[in-house]
mmCIF file of C-alpha atoms and ligand atoms in Angstrom:
data_model
loop_
_atom_site.group_PDB
_atom_site.id
_atom_site.type_symbol
_atom_site.label_atom_id
_atom_site.label_comp_id
_atom_site.label_asym_id
_atom_site.label_seq_id
_atom_site.Cartn_x
_atom_site.Cartn_y
_atom_site.Cartn_z
ATOM 1 C CA MET A 1 0.000 0.000 0.000
ATOM 2 C CA LYS A 2 1.361 3.423 -0.931
ATOM 3 C CA GLN A 3 0.818 6.975 0.220
ATOM 4 C CA LEU A 4 0.256 9.937 -2.114
ATOM 5 C CA LYS A 5 0.238 12.408 0.772
ATOM 6 C CA PRO A 6 -0.449 12.039 4.499
ATOM 7 C CA ASP A 7 -3.811 10.292 4.943
ATOM 8 C CA VAL A 8 -4.219 9.851 1.176
ATOM 9 C CA LEU A 9 -3.494 6.210 0.326
ATOM 10 C CA ALA A 10 -3.502 4.110 -2.833
ATOM 11 C CA VAL A 11 -5.485 0.974 -1.941
ATOM 12 C CA GLY A 12 -6.244 -0.427 -5.413
ATOM 13 C CA ALA A 13 -4.836 -3.426 -7.261
ATOM 14 C CA MET A 14 -2.212 -4.119 -9.898
ATOM 15 C CA ASP A 15 -2.972 -6.632 -12.636
ATOM 16 C CA PHE A 16 0.297 -7.496 -14.366
ATOM 17 C CA ASP A 17 -1.186 -10.496 -16.187
ATOM 18 C CA ARG A 18 -4.301 -9.121 -17.863
ATOM 19 C CA ARG A 19 -3.842 -9.046 -21.626
ATOM 20 C CA LEU A 20 -7.261 -7.976 -22.953
ATOM 21 C CA PHE A 21 -9.769 -5.351 -21.859
ATOM 22 C CA ASP A 22 -13.433 -5.325 -22.886
ATOM 23 C CA GLU A 23 -12.512 -8.489 -24.849
ATOM 24 C CA LEU A 24 -11.185 -6.028 -27.434
ATOM 25 C CA ILE A 25 -8.255 -3.893 -26.267
ATOM 26 C CA PRO A 26 -4.777 -5.459 -26.016
ATOM 27 C CA LEU A 27 -2.973 -4.777 -22.736
ATOM 28 C CA PRO A 28 0.734 -5.361 -23.440
ATOM 29 C CA ASP A 29 1.666 -3.919 -20.026
ATOM 30 C CA GLY A 30 -1.259 -5.178 -17.933
ATOM 31 C CA THR A 31 -3.209 -2.550 -16.014
ATOM 32 C CA THR A 32 -4.095 -1.296 -12.557
ATOM 33 C CA TYR A 33 -7.435 -0.565 -10.913
ATOM 34 C CA ASN A 34 -6.626 2.398 -8.714
ATOM 35 C CA ALA A 35 -8.705 3.141 -5.640
ATOM 36 C CA TYR A 36 -7.786 5.810 -3.118
ATOM 37 C CA LEU A 37 -8.557 6.152 0.568
ATOM 38 C CA ILE A 38 -8.802 9.626 2.065
ATOM 39 C CA LYS A 39 -8.844 9.814 5.840
ATOM 40 C CA GLY A 40 -10.208 13.123 7.055
ATOM 41 C CA SER A 41 -10.317 14.181 10.700
ATOM 42 C CA ASP A 42 -14.069 13.374 10.820
ATOM 43 C CA LYS A 43 -14.898 11.131 7.897
ATOM 44 C CA THR A 44 -13.234 8.592 5.620
ATOM 45 C CA ALA A 45 -13.860 8.302 1.896
ATOM 46 C CA LEU A 46 -12.949 5.565 -0.561
ATOM 47 C CA LEU A 47 -12.601 6.859 -4.117
ATOM 48 C CA ASP A 48 -13.680 4.069 -6.483
ATOM 49 C CA THR A 49 -13.193 0.343 -5.997
ATOM 50 C CA VAL A 50 -11.521 -2.237 -8.238
ATOM 51 C CA ASP A 51 -12.393 -4.830 -10.844
ATOM 52 C CA PRO A 52 -14.300 -7.655 -9.122
ATOM 53 C CA ALA A 53 -11.457 -10.047 -10.014
ATOM 54 C CA LYS A 54 -9.219 -8.104 -7.610
ATOM 55 C CA VAL A 55 -11.647 -7.322 -4.782
ATOM 56 C CA GLU A 56 -9.605 -9.378 -2.287
ATOM 57 C CA VAL A 57 -6.607 -7.092 -2.883
ATOM 58 C CA LEU A 58 -8.702 -4.016 -2.130
ATOM 59 C CA ILE A 59 -10.113 -5.589 1.033
ATOM 60 C CA ASP A 60 -6.619 -6.649 2.187
ATOM 61 C CA ASN A 61 -5.369 -3.091 1.669
ATOM 62 C CA LEU A 62 -8.261 -1.625 3.653
ATOM 63 C CA VAL A 63 -7.578 -4.093 6.489
ATOM 64 C CA LYS A 64 -3.850 -3.244 6.438
ATOM 65 C CA ALA A 65 -4.736 0.457 6.558
ATOM 66 C CA GLY A 66 -6.746 -0.223 9.703
ATOM 67 C CA VAL A 67 -9.958 1.086 8.198
ATOM 68 C CA ASP A 68 -12.816 0.220 10.538
ATOM 69 C CA LYS A 69 -15.301 2.661 9.040
ATOM 70 C CA ILE A 70 -15.905 4.077 5.570
ATOM 71 C CA ASP A 71 -18.381 6.913 5.413
ATOM 72 C CA TYR A 72 -18.388 7.552 1.674
ATOM 73 C CA ILE A 73 -17.626 5.520 -1.426
ATOM 74 C CA VAL A 74 -17.178 8.036 -4.207
ATOM 75 C CA ALA A 75 -18.120 6.424 -7.523
ATOM 76 C CA HIS A 76 -16.588 8.391 -10.403
ATOM 77 C CA HIS A 77 -17.720 6.085 -13.167
ATOM 78 C CA GLY A 78 -20.143 3.232 -13.667
ATOM 79 C CA GLU A 79 -17.871 0.869 -15.582
ATOM 80 C CA GLN A 80 -17.283 -2.272 -13.596
ATOM 81 C CA ASP A 81 -13.480 -2.143 -13.479
ATOM 82 C CA HIS A 82 -14.010 0.648 -10.919
ATOM 83 C CA SER A 83 -17.523 0.151 -9.633
ATOM 84 C CA GLY A 84 -17.711 -3.645 -9.704
ATOM 85 C CA SER A 85 -16.640 -4.132 -6.071
ATOM 86 C CA ILE A 86 -18.887 -1.455 -4.534
ATOM 87 C CA ALA A 87 -21.433 -4.059 -3.420
ATOM 88 C CA ASP A 88 -18.719 -6.067 -1.604
ATOM 89 C CA ILE A 89 -17.462 -2.951 0.160
ATOM 90 C CA LEU A 90 -21.008 -2.054 1.205
ATOM 91 C CA VAL A 91 -21.324 -5.484 2.813
ATOM 92 C CA LEU A 92 -18.082 -4.939 4.764
ATOM 93 C CA TYR A 93 -18.871 -1.317 5.613
ATOM 94 C CA PRO A 94 -22.687 -1.203 5.788
ATOM 95 C CA GLY A 95 -22.730 2.385 7.042
ATOM 96 C CA ALA A 96 -21.072 3.706 3.880
ATOM 97 C CA MET A 97 -23.006 5.795 1.369
ATOM 98 C CA VAL A 98 -22.258 5.889 -2.342
ATOM 99 C CA VAL A 99 -21.534 9.455 -3.485
ATOM 100 C CA THR A 100 -21.923 10.221 -7.168
ATOM 101 C CA ASN A 101 -23.873 12.317 -9.664
ATOM 102 C CA PRO A 102 -27.441 11.468 -10.704
ATOM 103 C CA LYS A 103 -26.415 9.991 -14.071
ATOM 104 C CA CYS A 104 -23.836 7.681 -12.492
ATOM 105 C CA LYS A 105 -26.311 6.725 -9.780
ATOM 106 C CA SER A 106 -28.739 5.563 -12.458
ATOM 107 C CA THR A 107 -25.952 3.630 -14.217
ATOM 108 C CA LEU A 108 -24.892 1.936 -10.972
ATOM 109 C CA MET A 109 -28.471 0.975 -10.151
ATOM 110 C CA ASP A 110 -28.775 -0.589 -13.624
ATOM 111 C CA LEU A 111 -25.411 -2.366 -13.680
ATOM 112 C CA LEU A 112 -24.950 -3.357 -10.042
ATOM 113 C CA CYS A 113 -28.475 -3.277 -8.579
ATOM 114 C CA ILE A 114 -27.347 -1.019 -5.719
ATOM 115 C CA PRO A 115 -30.479 0.129 -3.814
ATOM 116 C CA GLU A 116 -31.493 3.739 -4.326
ATOM 117 C CA ASP A 117 -31.331 4.591 -0.613
ATOM 118 C CA LYS A 118 -27.565 3.920 -0.562
ATOM 119 C CA PHE A 119 -26.814 6.976 -2.712
ATOM 120 C CA ILE A 120 -25.968 10.604 -2.030
ATOM 121 C CA THR A 121 -25.969 12.630 -5.254
ATOM 122 C CA VAL A 122 -23.809 15.705 -5.774
ATOM 123 C CA ASP A 123 -23.960 18.641 -8.150
ATOM 124 C CA ASP A 124 -21.162 19.903 -10.341
ATOM 125 C CA GLY A 125 -18.809 21.953 -8.137
ATOM 126 C CA GLU A 126 -20.365 20.762 -4.865
ATOM 127 C CA THR A 127 -18.075 20.062 -1.905
ATOM 128 C CA LEU A 128 -18.138 17.412 0.803
ATOM 129 C CA SER A 129 -16.170 17.892 4.018
ATOM 130 C CA LEU A 130 -14.262 15.036 5.650
ATOM 131 C CA GLY A 131 -13.173 17.401 8.451
ATOM 132 C CA ASP A 132 -9.721 18.665 7.617
ATOM 133 C CA LYS A 133 -10.021 17.531 3.992
ATOM 134 C CA THR A 134 -12.536 18.715 1.422
ATOM 135 C CA LEU A 135 -13.697 16.867 -1.670
ATOM 136 C CA GLN A 136 -14.858 19.016 -4.573
ATOM 137 C CA PHE A 137 -16.782 17.198 -7.294
ATOM 138 C CA LEU A 138 -16.510 18.093 -10.957
ATOM 139 C CA TYR A 139 -18.649 16.769 -13.765
ATOM 140 C CA VAL A 140 -16.336 15.666 -16.581
ATOM 141 C CA PRO A 141 -18.718 14.015 -19.034
ATOM 142 C CA TRP A 142 -17.512 11.742 -21.824
ATOM 143 C CA VAL A 143 -14.181 10.656 -20.445
ATOM 144 C CA HIS A 144 -15.348 8.214 -21.564
ATOM 145 C CA TRP A 145 -18.942 7.626 -20.488
ATOM 146 C CA PRO A 146 -21.555 10.367 -20.107
ATOM 147 C CA GLU A 147 -21.688 10.093 -16.323
ATOM 148 C CA THR A 148 -18.006 10.521 -15.446
ATOM 149 C CA LEU A 149 -17.224 12.459 -12.285
ATOM 150 C CA ALA A 150 -13.877 13.728 -10.964
ATOM 151 C CA THR A 151 -12.866 14.719 -7.445
ATOM 152 C CA TYR A 152 -10.480 17.499 -6.483
ATOM 153 C CA LEU A 153 -9.016 17.203 -3.007
ATOM 154 C CA GLN A 154 -8.679 20.876 -2.181
ATOM 155 C CA GLU A 155 -6.165 20.878 0.686
ATOM 156 C CA ASP A 156 -3.750 18.468 -1.023
ATOM 157 C CA LYS A 157 -4.335 19.780 -4.564
ATOM 158 C CA ILE A 158 -4.866 16.298 -5.990
ATOM 159 C CA LEU A 159 -7.203 15.653 -8.908
ATOM 160 C CA PHE A 160 -8.804 12.202 -9.092
ATOM 161 C CA PRO A 161 -10.193 12.117 -12.658
ATOM 162 C CA CYS A 162 -10.952 8.363 -12.994
ATOM 163 C CA ASP A 163 -10.161 7.081 -16.519
ATOM 164 C CA PHE A 164 -9.242 10.596 -17.744
ATOM 165 C CA PHE A 165 -5.400 10.846 -17.992
ATOM 166 C CA GLY A 166 -5.079 7.125 -17.254
ATOM 167 C CA SER A 167 -2.959 4.419 -18.822
ATOM 168 C CA HIS A 168 -3.163 0.659 -18.938
ATOM 169 C CA LEU A 169 0.239 0.170 -17.350
ATOM 170 C CA ALA A 170 0.942 -2.048 -14.364
ATOM 171 C CA ALA A 171 3.993 -0.625 -12.601
ATOM 172 C CA SER A 172 5.207 -1.184 -9.077
ATOM 173 C CA ASN A 173 6.051 2.474 -8.503
ATOM 174 C CA LEU A 174 3.149 4.667 -7.450
ATOM 175 C CA PHE A 175 4.345 7.739 -9.348
ATOM 176 C CA VAL A 176 5.408 8.157 -12.970
ATOM 177 C CA ASP A 177 9.124 7.292 -13.080
ATOM 178 C CA ASP A 178 9.584 6.722 -16.809
ATOM 179 C CA GLU A 179 7.832 9.477 -18.758
ATOM 180 C CA PRO A 180 8.476 8.101 -22.282
ATOM 181 C CA LYS A 181 6.983 4.735 -21.299
ATOM 182 C CA VAL A 182 3.995 6.352 -19.592
ATOM 183 C CA TYR A 183 3.542 8.716 -22.552
ATOM 184 C CA GLU A 184 3.251 5.739 -24.925
ATOM 185 C CA ALA A 185 0.864 3.873 -22.606
ATOM 186 C CA ALA A 186 -1.247 6.988 -22.019
ATOM 187 C CA LYS A 187 -1.384 7.711 -25.753
ATOM 188 C CA ARG A 188 -2.491 4.136 -26.416
ATOM 189 C CA TYR A 189 -5.160 4.560 -23.741
ATOM 190 C CA TYR A 190 -6.278 7.878 -25.212
ATOM 191 C CA ALA A 191 -6.401 6.388 -28.717
ATOM 192 C CA GLU A 192 -8.445 3.358 -27.741
ATOM 193 C CA ILE A 193 -10.749 4.859 -25.124
ATOM 194 C CA MET A 194 -10.867 8.647 -25.279
ATOM 195 C CA MET A 195 -10.286 9.636 -28.915
ATOM 196 C CA PRO A 196 -13.970 9.402 -29.969
ATOM 197 C CA PHE A 197 -14.682 12.155 -27.407
ATOM 198 C CA ARG A 198 -12.010 14.623 -28.484
ATOM 199 C CA ASN A 199 -14.284 17.672 -28.356
ATOM 200 C CA PRO A 200 -15.884 17.024 -24.943
ATOM 201 C CA ILE A 201 -12.379 16.344 -23.625
ATOM 202 C CA LYS A 202 -11.283 19.806 -24.769
ATOM 203 C CA ASN A 203 -14.055 21.279 -22.602
ATOM 204 C CA ASN A 204 -12.992 19.170 -19.638
ATOM 205 C CA LEU A 205 -9.386 20.306 -20.083
ATOM 206 C CA LYS A 206 -10.557 23.925 -19.903
ATOM 207 C CA LYS A 207 -12.483 23.101 -16.749
ATOM 208 C CA ILE A 208 -9.509 21.634 -14.920
ATOM 209 C CA ASP A 209 -7.253 24.484 -16.086
ATOM 210 C CA ALA A 210 -8.967 26.543 -13.390
ATOM 211 C CA LEU A 211 -7.635 24.254 -10.640
ATOM 212 C CA ASP A 212 -4.286 24.419 -8.859
ATOM 213 C CA ILE A 213 -3.150 20.813 -9.325
ATOM 214 C CA GLU A 214 -0.071 19.206 -7.789
ATOM 215 C CA MET A 215 -0.947 15.596 -8.613
ATOM 216 C CA ILE A 216 -3.266 13.747 -10.951
ATOM 217 C CA ALA A 217 -4.268 10.338 -9.632
ATOM 218 C CA PRO A 218 -6.155 8.467 -12.358
ATOM 219 C CA SER A 219 -7.921 5.140 -12.019
ATOM 220 C CA HIS A 220 -5.445 3.271 -14.250
ATOM 221 C CA GLY A 221 -1.668 3.479 -14.311
ATOM 222 C CA PRO A 222 0.827 5.582 -12.357
ATOM 223 C CA VAL A 223 0.041 8.801 -10.506
ATOM 224 C CA HIS A 224 1.248 11.975 -12.205
ATOM 225 C CA ASN A 225 3.276 14.168 -9.852
ATOM 226 C CA ARG A 226 4.182 16.395 -12.788
ATOM 227 C CA PRO A 227 0.644 17.114 -14.015
ATOM 228 C CA ASP A 228 1.677 19.364 -16.908
ATOM 229 C CA PHE A 229 3.280 16.350 -18.588
ATOM 230 C CA ILE A 230 -0.049 14.571 -19.102
ATOM 231 C CA ILE A 231 -2.212 17.698 -19.426
ATOM 232 C CA ASN A 232 -0.031 19.024 -22.263
ATOM 233 C CA ALA A 233 -0.041 15.620 -23.960
ATOM 234 C CA TYR A 234 -3.848 15.636 -23.893
ATOM 235 C CA LYS A 235 -3.941 19.185 -25.247
ATOM 236 C CA ASP A 236 -1.771 18.060 -28.151
ATOM 237 C CA TRP A 237 -3.723 14.875 -28.896
ATOM 238 C CA THR A 238 -7.109 16.613 -28.768
ATOM 239 C CA SER A 239 -6.020 19.633 -30.816
ATOM 240 C CA ASP A 240 -7.065 19.961 -34.436
ATOM 241 C CA ASN A 241 -3.408 19.688 -35.512
ATOM 242 C CA VAL A 242 -2.454 16.726 -37.701
ATOM 243 C CA LYS A 243 0.993 15.564 -38.788
ATOM 244 C CA ASN A 244 2.566 14.882 -42.171
ATOM 245 C CA GLU A 245 1.828 11.170 -41.764
ATOM 246 C CA VAL A 246 -0.019 8.453 -43.641
ATOM 247 C CA VAL A 247 -1.383 5.453 -41.760
ATOM 248 C CA LEU A 248 -1.633 2.452 -44.057
ATOM 249 C CA PRO A 249 -3.492 -0.553 -42.625
ATOM 250 C CA TYR A 250 -3.704 -3.416 -45.126
ATOM 251 C CA VAL A 251 -4.148 -7.102 -45.795
ATOM 252 C CA SER A 252 -2.821 -8.975 -48.805
ATOM 253 C CA MET A 253 -3.720 -12.571 -49.695
ATOM 254 C CA HIS A 254 -1.622 -13.341 -52.786
ATOM 255 C CA GLY A 255 0.728 -10.373 -53.050
ATOM 256 C CA SER A 256 -1.074 -7.945 -55.387
ATOM 257 C CA THR A 257 -2.227 -5.551 -52.667
ATOM 258 C CA LYS A 258 1.118 -5.997 -50.883
ATOM 259 C CA LYS A 259 2.962 -4.881 -54.034
ATOM 260 C CA MET A 260 0.771 -1.769 -54.241
ATOM 261 C CA VAL A 261 1.318 -1.028 -50.553
ATOM 262 C CA GLU A 262 5.089 -1.399 -50.873
ATOM 263 C CA TYR A 263 5.135 0.837 -53.945
ATOM 264 C CA LEU A 264 3.063 3.499 -52.212
ATOM 265 C CA ILE A 265 5.243 3.366 -49.088
ATOM 266 C CA ASP A 266 8.337 4.114 -51.216
ATOM 267 C CA ALA A 267 6.526 6.847 -53.140
ATOM 268 C CA LEU A 268 5.439 8.563 -49.926
ATOM 269 C CA ILE A 269 8.896 8.318 -48.360
ATOM 270 C CA GLU A 270 10.404 9.855 -51.530
ATOM 271 C CA ARG A 271 8.053 12.792 -51.038
ATOM 272 C CA GLY A 272 9.091 13.311 -47.422
ATOM 273 C CA ILE A 273 5.902 11.910 -45.909
ATOM 274 C CA THR A 274 6.071 9.671 -42.849
ATOM 275 C CA VAL A 275 4.242 6.421 -43.515
ATOM 276 C CA LYS A 276 3.090 3.903 -40.918
ATOM 277 C CA PRO A 277 2.046 0.596 -42.506
ATOM 278 C CA PHE A 278 0.204 -2.049 -40.503
ATOM 279 C CA ASN A 279 -0.195 -5.591 -41.807
ATOM 280 C CA LEU A 280 -3.498 -6.217 -40.083
ATOM 281 C CA ILE A 281 -2.974 -9.977 -39.921
ATOM 282 C CA GLU A 282 -0.105 -9.467 -37.498
ATOM 283 C CA THR A 283 -0.506 -6.016 -36.025
ATOM 284 C CA ASP A 284 -1.275 -4.955 -32.483
ATOM 285 C CA ILE A 285 -4.507 -3.039 -33.022
ATOM 286 C CA GLY A 286 -3.440 -0.666 -30.211
ATOM 287 C CA GLN A 287 -0.394 0.438 -32.231
ATOM 288 C CA LEU A 288 -2.695 1.179 -35.150
ATOM 289 C CA ALA A 289 -4.943 3.216 -32.855
ATOM 290 C CA ILE A 290 -1.952 5.211 -31.548
ATOM 291 C CA SER A 291 -0.917 6.077 -35.100
ATOM 292 C CA LEU A 292 -4.429 7.359 -35.824
ATOM 293 C CA VAL A 293 -4.116 10.043 -33.115
ATOM 294 C CA ASP A 294 -1.953 12.361 -35.240
ATOM 295 C CA ALA A 295 -1.992 11.279 -38.894
ATOM 296 C CA ALA A 296 -3.350 13.583 -41.594
ATOM 297 C CA THR A 297 -4.174 10.735 -43.978
ATOM 298 C CA ILE A 298 -5.431 7.151 -43.816
ATOM 299 C CA ILE A 299 -4.994 4.849 -46.809
ATOM 300 C CA ILE A 300 -6.613 1.415 -46.500
ATOM 301 C CA GLY A 301 -5.307 -1.514 -48.551
ATOM 302 C CA SER A 302 -7.462 -4.572 -49.141
ATOM 303 C CA PRO A 303 -7.885 -7.476 -51.502
ATOM 304 C CA THR A 304 -11.396 -8.468 -52.523
ATOM 305 C CA VAL A 305 -13.073 -11.413 -50.791
ATOM 306 C CA LEU A 306 -16.374 -12.498 -52.342
ATOM 307 C CA THR A 307 -16.773 -8.981 -53.837
ATOM 308 C CA GLY A 308 -16.231 -7.231 -50.478
ATOM 309 C CA PRO A 309 -13.158 -6.132 -48.483
ATOM 310 C CA HIS A 310 -11.125 -8.718 -46.615
ATOM 311 C CA PRO A 311 -13.042 -9.251 -43.306
ATOM 312 C CA VAL A 312 -9.980 -8.286 -41.243
ATOM 313 C CA VAL A 313 -9.809 -4.981 -43.128
ATOM 314 C CA ALA A 314 -13.535 -4.482 -42.521
ATOM 315 C CA TYR A 315 -12.929 -5.020 -38.791
ATOM 316 C CA ALA A 316 -10.156 -2.400 -38.772
ATOM 317 C CA ALA A 317 -12.308 0.042 -40.770
ATOM 318 C CA ILE A 318 -15.218 -0.335 -38.337
ATOM 319 C CA LEU A 319 -12.855 0.181 -35.423
ATOM 320 C CA ALA A 320 -11.218 3.259 -37.001
ATOM 321 C CA ASN A 321 -14.672 4.667 -37.743
ATOM 322 C CA ALA A 322 -15.696 4.185 -34.103
ATOM 323 C CA LEU A 323 -12.514 5.852 -32.827
ATOM 324 C CA ARG A 324 -13.181 8.980 -34.954
ATOM 325 C CA PRO A 325 -9.572 10.054 -35.569
ATOM 326 C CA LYS A 326 -8.986 13.627 -36.720
ATOM 327 C CA ALA A 327 -7.473 12.602 -40.084
ATOM 328 C CA LYS A 328 -8.451 14.941 -42.903
ATOM 329 C CA PHE A 329 -7.872 12.718 -45.958
ATOM 330 C CA ALA A 330 -8.455 9.046 -46.782
ATOM 331 C CA GLY A 331 -8.177 6.628 -49.651
ATOM 332 C CA ILE A 332 -8.598 2.994 -50.613
ATOM 333 C CA ILE A 333 -6.262 0.843 -52.657
ATOM 334 C CA GLY A 334 -6.399 -2.854 -53.420
ATOM 335 C CA SER A 335 -7.064 -5.621 -55.880
ATOM 336 C CA PHE A 336 -9.651 -8.066 -57.121
ATOM 337 C CA GLY A 337 -9.877 -11.230 -59.215
ATOM 338 C CA TRP A 338 -13.176 -11.020 -61.072
ATOM 339 C CA ALA A 339 -15.432 -8.350 -59.513
ATOM 340 C CA SER A 340 -15.335 -5.966 -56.568
ATOM 341 C CA LYS A 341 -17.658 -3.783 -54.556
ATOM 342 C CA MET A 342 -14.931 -3.356 -51.984
ATOM 343 C CA VAL A 343 -14.618 0.423 -52.315
ATOM 344 C CA GLU A 344 -18.333 1.084 -51.865
ATOM 345 C CA GLN A 345 -18.525 -1.245 -48.888
ATOM 346 C CA LEU A 346 -15.448 0.170 -47.155
ATOM 347 C CA ALA A 347 -16.509 3.762 -47.772
ATOM 348 C CA GLY A 348 -19.839 2.917 -46.147
ATOM 349 C CA MET A 349 -17.996 1.789 -43.015
ATOM 350 C CA LEU A 350 -16.173 5.108 -42.606
ATOM 351 C CA GLY A 351 -19.110 7.486 -42.248
ATOM 352 C CA ASN A 352 -17.862 9.035 -38.987
ATOM 353 C CA LEU A 353 -14.623 10.229 -40.533
ATOM 354 C CA LYS A 354 -14.694 13.834 -41.679
ATOM 355 C CA VAL A 355 -12.293 13.173 -44.534
ATOM 356 C CA GLU A 356 -11.838 14.144 -48.137
ATOM 357 C CA LEU A 357 -11.507 10.927 -50.180
ATOM 358 C CA PHE A 358 -8.849 10.380 -52.825
ATOM 359 C CA ASP A 359 -9.804 8.496 -55.985
ATOM 360 C CA PRO A 360 -9.595 4.777 -55.179
ATOM 361 C CA ILE A 361 -7.100 2.554 -56.962
ATOM 362 C CA VAL A 362 -8.406 -0.985 -57.321
ATOM 363 C CA VAL A 363 -6.483 -3.261 -59.659
ATOM 364 C CA LYS A 364 -7.586 -6.421 -61.487
ATOM 365 C CA GLY A 365 -4.937 -8.988 -60.635
ATOM 366 C CA TYR A 366 -1.323 -7.977 -60.166
ATOM 367 C CA PRO A 367 -0.546 -4.232 -60.500
ATOM 368 C CA LYS A 368 0.844 -3.070 -63.847
ATOM 369 C CA ASN A 369 2.613 -0.010 -65.165
ATOM 370 C CA GLU A 370 -0.471 2.174 -65.283
ATOM 371 C CA ASP A 371 -1.338 1.152 -61.737
ATOM 372 C CA PHE A 372 2.077 2.191 -60.448
ATOM 373 C CA LEU A 373 1.610 5.524 -62.224
ATOM 374 C CA ALA A 374 -1.743 5.871 -60.445
ATOM 375 C CA LEU A 375 -0.010 5.190 -57.118
ATOM 376 C CA ASP A 376 2.594 7.862 -57.944
ATOM 377 C CA LYS A 377 -0.276 10.273 -58.600
ATOM 378 C CA LEU A 378 -1.892 9.297 -55.301
ATOM 379 C CA ALA A 379 1.370 10.077 -53.499
ATOM 380 C CA ASP A 380 1.512 13.435 -55.338
ATOM 381 C CA ASP A 381 -2.079 14.175 -54.358
ATOM 382 C CA ILE A 382 -1.406 13.316 -50.708
ATOM 383 C CA LEU A 383 1.636 15.614 -50.677
ATOM 384 C CA ALA A 384 -0.394 18.427 -52.273
ATOM 385 C CA LYS A 385 -3.152 18.042 -49.687
ATOM 386 C CA HIS A 386 -0.649 18.007 -46.828
ATOM 387 C CA LYS A 387 0.905 21.164 -48.261
ATOM 388 C CA SER A 388 -2.526 22.759 -48.500
ATOM 389 C CA ILE A 389 -2.937 22.493 -44.706
ATOM 390 C CA ASN A 390 0.649 23.614 -44.006
ATOM 391 C CA ILE A 391 1.989 20.459 -42.382
ATOM 392 C CA VAL A 392 4.873 19.906 -44.805
ATOM 393 C CA ASP A 393 8.157 21.569 -43.830
HETATM 394 FE FE1 LIG B 401 -11.504 2.092 -16.473
HETATM 395 FE FE2 LIG B 401 -14.135 3.200 -18.214
HETATM 396 O O1 LIG B 401 -13.286 2.169 -16.977
#
């Protein structure tokens, strides 16, 4: 058990072995479920719980901390990796009340069947005194559910923002001790979880700018004792700025699409454009998501399977569409044997992207001279578009 400041303890759980979240998101570095105990002179509050798989760790930590009474369980977020052990804690500490906002209360009643009379609801900006420590609640919707709440511990200047600013990174040190590693993990987390809510996040960043923050203690990953590091990263990721980069996810079955992809990679490099190819059969989908945070252009490469895109490409397209990256341009390249409706089908899967589409290049069989010329033109067009938005040096 670790201490952030006197009477502010980390009582959550590390999960070094977990490799998949939501049965979707790869966790190369495991994760943590952070819960925090704040002991005021009059009252004690537990901020969030842990994933039900780790409830015994939370209970052990509370026993070790000598906690014989919890007055408040602050629930920042309804998702079960933080709320899923609330019912167990209520059994152990039957006098505790669950403090949250009305939207999260409704979510918790739906997901966990917590009785309505166990809740205290708070307004945006409302405070709750623990005696010598004061909790101030802030509504921070859409990081990443609509009900998300944050707590600012006024006397200690600690922000507890739940998933916001978090990272799926199990590390034995409480505080960030390796900023490049945490930056990569936090960017992966942002890309996979937060990116669809880029605009609401901008509003939440403005809201916390008004606070004097010494520490940010999220619900996943290490605690930030240099808050500007993660706040500035979020300001960059959520900005409208894109980079002179092309993300190129693709699949190739017999080499035709692969040849086109390789040709286009060389053509882009020759034009000074950074290109990030991802062979979707082998790639870590999290790395693809990270690359989508900044890139100006997405080019998808696919062969044709039964007149449609390769199913693995369709999966990646649906995922990219859900993540709503800020890319400004997109295109489709690929091949077919006898007939293809691949372009129409893929374009239909990308409706959320606010992109200008390049002319598709879909080749019958192996690419030929005229196809390579078309790929050269595509590279020229990408460069011209990147120049038009002033991202080429
Ligand atoms: Fe870490 Fe949205 O739960």
